[in-house]
Short mmCIF file of C-alpha atoms in Angstrom, two decimals:
data_model
loop_
_atom_site.label_atom_id
_atom_site.label_comp_id
_atom_site.label_asym_id
_atom_site.label_seq_id
_atom_site.Cartn_x
_atom_site.Cartn_y
_atom_site.Cartn_z
CA MET P 1 0.00 0.00 0.00
CA LYS P 2 1.11 3.58 -0.58
CA ASN P 3 2.84 5.84 1.91
CA ILE P 4 0.87 9.05 2.40
CA LEU P 5 2.06 12.33 3.91
CA ILE P 6 -0.66 14.53 5.39
CA THR P 7 0.43 18.07 6.17
CA GLY P 8 -1.74 19.51 8.92
CA GLY P 9 -2.53 15.90 9.72
CA ALA P 10 -3.14 16.59 13.42
CA GLY P 11 -5.88 19.06 12.54
CA PHE P 12 -9.59 18.43 12.24
CA ILE P 13 -9.75 17.17 8.66
CA GLY P 14 -6.24 15.72 8.71
CA SER P 15 -6.64 13.55 11.81
CA ASN P 16 -9.96 12.12 10.62
CA LEU P 17 -8.47 11.42 7.20
CA ALA P 18 -5.38 9.80 8.74
CA LEU P 19 -7.44 7.41 10.87
CA LYS P 20 -9.59 6.35 7.92
CA LEU P 21 -6.57 5.78 5.70
CA ILE P 22 -4.90 3.69 8.42
CA GLU P 23 -8.06 1.54 8.53
CA LYS P 24 -7.61 0.99 4.79
CA GLY P 25 -4.02 -0.16 5.24
CA TYR P 26 -2.07 2.95 4.25
CA LYS P 27 1.06 4.04 6.10
CA ILE P 28 0.64 7.64 7.24
CA THR P 29 3.18 10.35 8.02
CA VAL P 30 1.96 13.63 9.52
CA LEU P 31 3.72 16.99 9.37
CA ASP P 32 2.08 19.44 11.79
CA ASN P 33 3.19 22.29 14.06
CA LEU P 34 0.42 21.69 16.64
CA SER P 35 -0.73 25.32 16.55
CA LYS P 36 -1.86 26.55 19.97
CA GLN P 37 -4.77 28.40 18.37
CA ILE P 38 -6.22 25.02 17.36
CA HIS P 39 -4.76 22.57 19.86
CA GLY P 40 -4.38 24.64 23.06
CA ASP P 41 -1.35 25.45 25.22
CA ASN P 42 -0.11 21.89 25.82
CA PRO P 43 -1.17 20.12 22.63
CA GLU P 44 0.89 16.97 23.07
CA ILE P 45 -0.91 16.36 26.36
CA THR P 46 -4.34 17.95 26.00
CA SER P 47 -5.24 18.01 22.28
CA PRO P 48 -7.87 15.33 21.47
CA LEU P 49 -7.05 15.69 17.79
CA PHE P 50 -3.37 14.97 18.26
CA LYS P 51 -4.00 12.20 20.79
CA SER P 52 -6.31 10.46 18.30
CA ILE P 53 -3.41 9.88 15.90
CA LYS P 54 -0.51 9.69 18.34
CA GLU P 55 1.50 6.47 17.93
CA LYS P 56 -0.66 5.52 14.93
CA VAL P 57 1.26 7.68 12.47
CA THR P 58 4.84 8.75 11.93
CA PHE P 59 4.63 12.23 13.42
CA ILE P 60 6.93 15.12 12.50
CA ASN P 61 6.50 18.20 14.67
CA GLY P 62 7.44 20.79 12.11
CA THR P 63 6.21 23.52 9.81
CA VAL P 64 5.55 23.83 6.10
CA THR P 65 7.61 27.03 6.10
CA SER P 66 10.75 24.96 6.77
CA ARG P 67 12.48 23.35 3.79
CA GLU P 68 14.26 20.96 6.13
CA ASP P 69 10.96 19.76 7.60
CA TRP P 70 9.50 19.29 4.13
CA GLU P 71 12.50 17.28 2.94
CA LYS P 72 12.29 15.01 5.97
CA ALA P 73 8.54 14.53 5.55
CA ILE P 74 8.59 13.87 1.78
CA GLU P 75 11.19 11.12 1.94
CA ASN P 76 9.76 7.75 0.78
CA GLN P 77 6.22 9.13 0.37
CA ASN P 78 3.97 8.36 -2.60
CA VAL P 79 1.12 10.83 -2.02
CA ILE P 80 0.94 14.24 -0.36
CA VAL P 81 -2.36 15.53 1.03
CA HIS P 82 -1.59 19.18 1.66
CA LEU P 83 -4.00 20.44 4.33
CA ALA P 84 -1.67 22.60 6.44
CA ALA P 85 -2.72 26.23 6.25
CA GLU P 86 -3.64 29.29 8.24
CA THR P 87 -7.44 29.40 8.11
CA GLY P 88 -10.07 32.01 8.84
CA THR P 89 -11.37 34.84 6.67
CA GLY P 90 -11.42 37.57 9.30
CA GLN P 91 -7.98 36.96 10.79
CA SER P 92 -6.43 36.77 7.33
CA MET P 93 -7.32 40.42 6.70
CA TYR P 94 -4.78 41.66 9.24
CA CYS P 95 -2.36 38.71 9.66
CA ILE P 96 -1.43 39.09 6.01
CA GLU P 97 2.25 38.19 6.17
CA LYS P 98 1.56 35.09 8.27
CA TYR P 99 -1.17 33.78 5.95
CA THR P 100 0.96 34.45 2.89
CA GLU P 101 4.05 32.83 4.37
CA VAL P 102 2.33 29.64 5.53
CA ASN P 103 -0.15 29.13 2.72
CA ILE P 104 1.71 30.39 -0.35
CA GLN P 105 5.39 30.14 0.59
CA GLY P 106 4.85 26.81 2.35
CA THR P 107 3.32 25.40 -0.84
CA ALA P 108 6.09 26.92 -2.94
CA ILE P 109 8.76 25.15 -0.87
CA MET P 110 7.00 21.81 -1.37
CA LEU P 111 6.77 22.29 -5.14
CA ASP P 112 10.38 23.45 -5.35
CA ILE P 113 11.51 20.24 -3.66
CA LEU P 114 9.34 18.09 -5.92
CA ALA P 115 10.65 19.87 -9.01
CA ASN P 116 14.34 19.81 -8.08
CA CYS P 117 15.02 16.89 -5.74
CA LYS P 118 14.71 13.14 -6.21
CA ASN P 119 11.46 11.85 -4.68
CA SER P 120 8.79 9.17 -5.09
CA ILE P 121 5.71 11.43 -5.05
CA GLU P 122 3.04 10.29 -7.52
CA LYS P 123 0.13 12.53 -6.51
CA VAL P 124 -0.59 15.74 -4.61
CA ILE P 125 -4.01 16.55 -3.17
CA ILE P 126 -4.52 20.22 -2.27
CA ALA P 127 -7.20 21.43 0.13
CA SER P 128 -8.61 24.43 -1.67
CA SER P 129 -11.66 26.35 -0.48
CA ARG P 130 -15.06 27.71 -1.43
CA SER P 131 -13.61 31.11 -0.41
CA ILE P 132 -11.92 31.41 -3.81
CA TYR P 133 -15.34 31.98 -5.41
CA GLY P 134 -15.77 35.25 -3.52
CA GLU P 135 -19.37 36.41 -3.69
CA GLY P 136 -20.23 33.53 -5.97
CA LYS P 137 -22.62 33.00 -8.84
CA TYR P 138 -25.98 34.69 -9.44
CA LYS P 139 -28.66 35.03 -12.10
CA HIS P 140 -29.62 38.47 -13.36
CA PRO P 141 -33.19 38.63 -14.76
CA ARG P 142 -31.97 40.26 -17.97
CA LEU P 143 -28.24 39.47 -18.26
CA GLY P 144 -28.27 35.83 -17.16
CA VAL P 145 -25.34 34.50 -15.10
CA VAL P 146 -23.30 37.21 -13.38
CA TYR P 147 -20.55 37.32 -10.77
CA PRO P 148 -21.07 40.37 -8.53
CA SER P 149 -18.12 42.25 -7.07
CA HIS P 150 -17.46 42.40 -3.34
CA ARG P 151 -20.13 44.15 -1.31
CA LYS P 152 -19.54 47.82 -0.53
CA GLU P 153 -19.05 49.01 3.02
CA GLU P 154 -21.50 51.89 2.58
CA ASP P 155 -24.26 49.50 1.45
CA MET P 156 -23.76 47.21 4.43
CA LEU P 157 -23.63 50.15 6.85
CA ALA P 158 -27.08 51.02 5.50
CA GLY P 159 -28.28 47.46 6.23
CA ASN P 160 -28.24 46.35 2.59
CA PHE P 161 -26.49 42.97 2.81
CA GLU P 162 -27.80 41.15 -0.25
CA LEU P 163 -25.97 41.23 -3.56
CA ASN P 164 -27.12 43.64 -6.24
CA TYR P 165 -25.67 44.09 -9.68
CA LEU P 166 -24.41 47.37 -11.14
CA ASP P 167 -27.95 48.38 -12.09
CA LYS P 168 -29.18 47.65 -8.53
CA GLN P 169 -31.26 44.78 -9.89
CA GLU P 170 -32.02 41.99 -7.40
CA LEU P 171 -30.21 38.74 -8.18
CA GLU P 172 -31.06 35.06 -7.78
CA LEU P 173 -28.45 32.95 -5.97
CA LEU P 174 -27.03 30.00 -7.91
CA ALA P 175 -24.77 27.13 -6.85
CA THR P 176 -21.11 27.69 -7.69
CA ASP P 177 -19.73 25.11 -10.10
CA GLU P 178 -16.03 24.59 -10.75
CA GLU P 179 -16.16 26.83 -13.83
CA SER P 180 -17.47 29.77 -11.80
CA LYS P 181 -15.41 32.94 -11.68
CA ILE P 182 -12.53 32.94 -9.21
CA HIS P 183 -12.56 36.27 -7.36
CA PRO P 184 -11.81 35.86 -3.65
CA SER P 185 -12.79 38.66 -1.27
CA SER P 186 -10.30 37.90 1.53
CA VAL P 187 -6.58 37.35 1.94
CA TYR P 188 -7.37 33.77 3.00
CA GLY P 189 -9.25 33.21 -0.25
CA ILE P 190 -6.40 34.70 -2.27
CA THR P 191 -3.88 32.36 -0.62
CA LYS P 192 -6.07 29.31 -1.29
CA GLN P 193 -6.40 30.37 -4.92
CA ASN P 194 -2.61 30.64 -5.14
CA GLN P 195 -2.08 27.23 -3.53
CA GLU P 196 -4.49 25.58 -5.93
CA GLN P 197 -3.13 27.27 -9.04
CA MET P 198 0.51 26.57 -8.19
CA ILE P 199 -0.12 22.88 -7.59
CA MET P 200 -2.40 22.39 -10.59
CA THR P 201 0.16 24.18 -12.79
CA VAL P 202 3.48 22.76 -11.56
CA CYS P 203 2.63 19.14 -10.82
CA PRO P 204 1.71 18.11 -14.39
CA THR P 205 5.04 19.51 -15.65
CA ILE P 206 7.02 17.20 -13.34
CA GLY P 207 4.97 14.06 -13.86
CA VAL P 208 2.97 14.30 -10.63
CA ALA P 209 -0.82 13.94 -10.65
CA ALA P 210 -2.67 16.77 -8.92
CA VAL P 211 -6.18 17.04 -7.47
CA ALA P 212 -7.79 20.07 -5.85
CA PHE P 213 -10.80 19.92 -3.52
CA ARG P 214 -12.70 23.13 -2.88
CA TYR P 215 -14.13 22.30 0.52
CA GLN P 216 -17.21 24.11 1.76
CA ASN P 217 -17.72 24.74 5.53
CA VAL P 218 -16.50 21.53 7.16
CA TYR P 219 -17.85 20.56 10.59
CA GLY P 220 -18.34 17.57 12.86
CA PRO P 221 -17.07 15.75 15.95
CA GLY P 222 -13.44 16.56 16.68
CA GLN P 223 -13.62 20.13 15.46
CA SER P 224 -11.51 22.49 17.57
CA LEU P 225 -13.60 24.16 20.26
CA LYS P 226 -10.65 26.34 21.28
CA ASN P 227 -10.30 28.44 18.12
CA PRO P 228 -12.32 31.70 18.25
CA TYR P 229 -11.29 32.74 14.74
CA THR P 230 -12.98 30.13 12.55
CA GLY P 231 -15.68 27.45 12.68
CA ILE P 232 -19.06 29.01 13.33
CA LEU P 233 -20.59 25.85 14.83
CA SER P 234 -17.75 25.55 17.34
CA ILE P 235 -17.88 29.25 18.20
CA PHE P 236 -21.65 29.20 18.75
CA SER P 237 -21.39 25.95 20.74
CA THR P 238 -18.85 27.44 23.12
CA GLN P 239 -20.97 30.56 23.58
CA ILE P 240 -24.13 28.56 24.30
CA ARG P 241 -22.45 26.21 26.77
CA ASN P 242 -21.06 29.23 28.63
CA SER P 243 -24.65 30.57 28.75
CA ASN P 244 -23.53 33.59 26.75
CA GLY P 245 -25.80 35.20 24.21
CA ILE P 246 -25.11 34.72 20.51
CA GLN P 247 -24.49 37.83 18.45
CA ILE P 248 -25.14 37.22 14.77
CA PHE P 249 -23.60 39.40 12.09
CA GLU P 250 -25.54 41.10 9.31
CA ASP P 251 -29.20 40.02 9.40
CA GLY P 252 -28.67 36.31 10.08
CA LYS P 253 -29.77 35.35 6.58
CA GLU P 254 -26.26 34.85 5.20
CA THR P 255 -25.79 31.23 4.12
CA ARG P 256 -23.12 28.57 3.86
CA ASP P 257 -22.93 24.98 2.67
CA PHE P 258 -22.10 22.94 5.79
CA VAL P 259 -20.46 19.62 4.93
CA PHE P 260 -19.93 16.86 7.49
CA ILE P 261 -16.41 15.63 8.19
CA ASP P 262 -17.12 12.02 7.17
CA ASP P 263 -18.20 13.18 3.72
CA VAL P 264 -15.07 15.33 3.34
CA VAL P 265 -12.88 12.36 4.26
CA GLU P 266 -14.69 10.12 1.78
CA ALA P 267 -14.30 12.65 -1.04
CA THR P 268 -10.61 13.11 -0.29
CA ILE P 269 -9.95 9.37 -0.35
CA LEU P 270 -11.71 9.13 -3.71
CA GLY P 271 -9.25 11.75 -4.93
CA ILE P 272 -6.32 9.71 -3.66
CA GLU P 273 -7.48 6.40 -5.08
CA LYS P 274 -9.21 7.26 -8.36
CA GLU P 275 -7.23 8.08 -11.48
CA GLU P 276 -10.34 9.86 -12.78
CA ALA P 277 -9.56 12.59 -10.25
CA ASN P 278 -6.11 13.35 -11.66
CA GLY P 279 -5.73 16.88 -12.99
CA GLN P 280 -9.18 17.88 -11.81
CA VAL P 281 -10.72 20.39 -9.41
CA PHE P 282 -13.80 19.40 -7.38
CA ASN P 283 -16.28 21.08 -5.08
CA VAL P 284 -16.96 19.19 -1.84
CA GLY P 285 -20.17 20.09 -0.03
CA THR P 286 -23.81 19.09 0.29
CA GLY P 287 -25.26 21.42 -2.33
CA VAL P 288 -27.59 22.93 0.29
CA ALA P 289 -27.46 26.49 1.65
CA THR P 290 -28.19 26.93 5.38
CA ASP P 291 -28.48 30.37 6.98
CA VAL P 292 -26.62 31.39 10.12
CA LEU P 293 -29.76 32.03 12.16
CA GLU P 294 -30.87 28.43 11.53
CA VAL P 295 -27.44 27.25 12.71
CA ALA P 296 -27.76 29.20 15.98
CA ASN P 297 -31.32 28.04 16.68
CA SER P 298 -30.49 24.41 15.85
CA LEU P 299 -27.60 24.40 18.32
CA ILE P 300 -29.64 26.05 21.07
CA GLU P 301 -32.30 23.37 20.62
CA ALA P 302 -29.68 20.60 20.62
CA TYR P 303 -28.01 21.79 23.83
CA LYS P 304 -31.31 22.70 25.53
CA ILE P 305 -29.74 25.88 26.88
CA ASN P 306 -31.82 28.99 26.34
CA VAL P 307 -29.61 31.93 25.38
CA THR P 308 -30.44 35.21 23.71
CA VAL P 309 -29.84 35.48 19.96
CA THR P 310 -29.17 39.05 18.84
CA ILE P 311 -29.09 40.13 15.22
CA THR P 312 -26.47 42.88 15.45
CA GLY P 313 -26.28 44.28 11.94
CA ASN P 314 -22.49 44.31 12.38
CA PHE P 315 -20.36 42.84 9.61
CA ARG P 316 -16.79 41.83 8.84
CA LEU P 317 -15.03 43.16 5.79
CA GLY P 318 -13.95 40.20 3.66
CA ASP P 319 -16.95 38.02 4.49
CA ILE P 320 -19.13 36.81 1.65
CA ARG P 321 -22.94 36.78 1.71
CA HIS P 322 -23.84 33.35 0.32
CA ASN P 323 -22.24 30.26 -1.13
CA TYR P 324 -23.25 26.68 -1.81
CA ALA P 325 -21.71 24.09 -4.06
CA ASP P 326 -22.74 22.58 -7.36
CA LEU P 327 -21.73 18.92 -6.95
CA THR P 328 -22.44 17.73 -10.49
CA LYS P 329 -18.77 17.18 -11.36
CA ILE P 330 -17.70 15.21 -8.27
CA LYS P 331 -20.85 13.08 -8.45
CA THR P 332 -20.32 12.31 -12.12
CA ARG P 333 -16.57 11.73 -12.16
CA LEU P 334 -15.91 10.24 -8.73
CA GLY P 335 -19.31 8.87 -7.73
CA PHE P 336 -19.37 11.03 -4.59
CA GLU P 337 -22.68 11.59 -2.80
CA PRO P 338 -22.90 13.46 0.52
CA LYS P 339 -24.45 11.15 3.12
CA VAL P 340 -24.87 13.42 6.15
CA PHE P 341 -27.03 16.50 5.80
CA PHE P 342 -27.42 19.36 8.24
CA LYS P 343 -30.11 18.04 10.59
CA GLU P 344 -28.35 14.71 11.17
CA GLY P 345 -24.94 16.36 11.22
CA ILE P 346 -25.96 18.83 13.93
CA GLU P 347 -27.24 15.93 16.06
CA LYS P 348 -23.92 14.08 15.73
CA PHE P 349 -21.87 17.21 16.31
CA SER P 350 -23.82 18.46 19.34
CA ALA P 351 -23.83 15.01 20.97
CA TRP P 352 -20.03 15.00 20.72
CA VAL P 353 -19.72 18.58 22.04
CA LEU P 354 -21.74 17.67 25.15
CA GLU P 355 -19.11 15.05 25.97
CA GLN P 356 -16.31 17.65 25.92
CA GLU P 357 -15.14 20.06 28.60
CA ILE P 358 -16.64 23.53 28.28
CA GLN P 359 -14.02 25.80 26.73
CA GLU P 360 -13.43 29.45 27.56
CA ASP P 361 -15.40 31.78 25.29
CA LYS P 362 -12.70 33.85 23.60
CA LEU P 363 -14.79 35.24 20.75
CA SER P 364 -14.80 38.76 22.18
CA ILE P 365 -10.99 38.80 22.00
CA SER P 366 -10.95 37.96 18.30
CA LEU P 367 -13.72 40.47 17.56
CA GLU P 368 -11.92 43.23 19.44
CA GLU P 369 -8.82 42.56 17.34
CA MET P 370 -10.87 43.02 14.18
CA ARG P 371 -12.61 46.11 15.55
CA LYS P 372 -9.26 47.76 16.31
CA LYS P 373 -8.11 47.02 12.75
CA GLY P 374 -11.28 48.62 11.32
CA LEU P 375 -12.46 45.33 9.84
CA LEU P 376 -15.52 44.82 12.08
CA LYS P 377 -18.23 47.39 11.49
#
């Protein structure tokens, strides 16, 4: 069986993927820096994610910004699943150097090694993101399919959060397919676009198969409950279990495509194992848009803790309004079908959360950082 390197393999997606691949007989190496933002202050002792893979994988405590760590990790590997990245739209808008260094430069180091040093890599899987679509795909009643530009601050300050075209005409939301316009609205989205394009461009020139997965909003048991910068279900869960009220940005009607971790793992394994995936880019989601207010109310009901939900009208610059995936390509080419939809997924996720220690609610700290930078209005 093949040797597989998973960068970021102690993270949420990576650890779940590693365990499933081990079940299938693969030998797994993980390169991860055990970021405190995700794993806590003493990750090797207290991180459930790391402990789930400890002693089951060959673990390298290192960073993708180190050429030496990459060279050590790549040795004798056949496949790289490149998940390691700085994540979070809001934080990316002021931690610009950090996001660029880890996401873009880290990927560049990997590709430079593959292009210039002897290795046994046959395939690279890159975790791309729905964020590269920016504000996504819409239908104009007269012009047909359009791709609106980023929302204007003055419109959102006036409470106008929905997308309008240049002529102020109301638009109908459409699912984003893989041929949709790439126009990210955040630094995070820009870095994911760069990662994807570099890998899909370089790998074919050096005889390495490449596959990109544009993941939607991934959630499920094992998700970090410590990170106040990303993962809306985790953030809301921590607030509710601390009996704190939930403050919802915009008008609560903004939507995302929430995809369960098991489905993400299945799709990624299809990309590893199927030659039909080679050279292709795929959306991974459920194809269903769920609004943020429904997320909050579903979690409150699941935890049976009555907290106040406040629609604030505040907004973060860089956030998109809506996005959900068109899954036609991944269904047709790889036979992928999402199995866990939102209602069942919330039940599984909340049942797991209730088994965990209640974490400190640090959301206010992250929001204050954004407010000071002028990015939270």
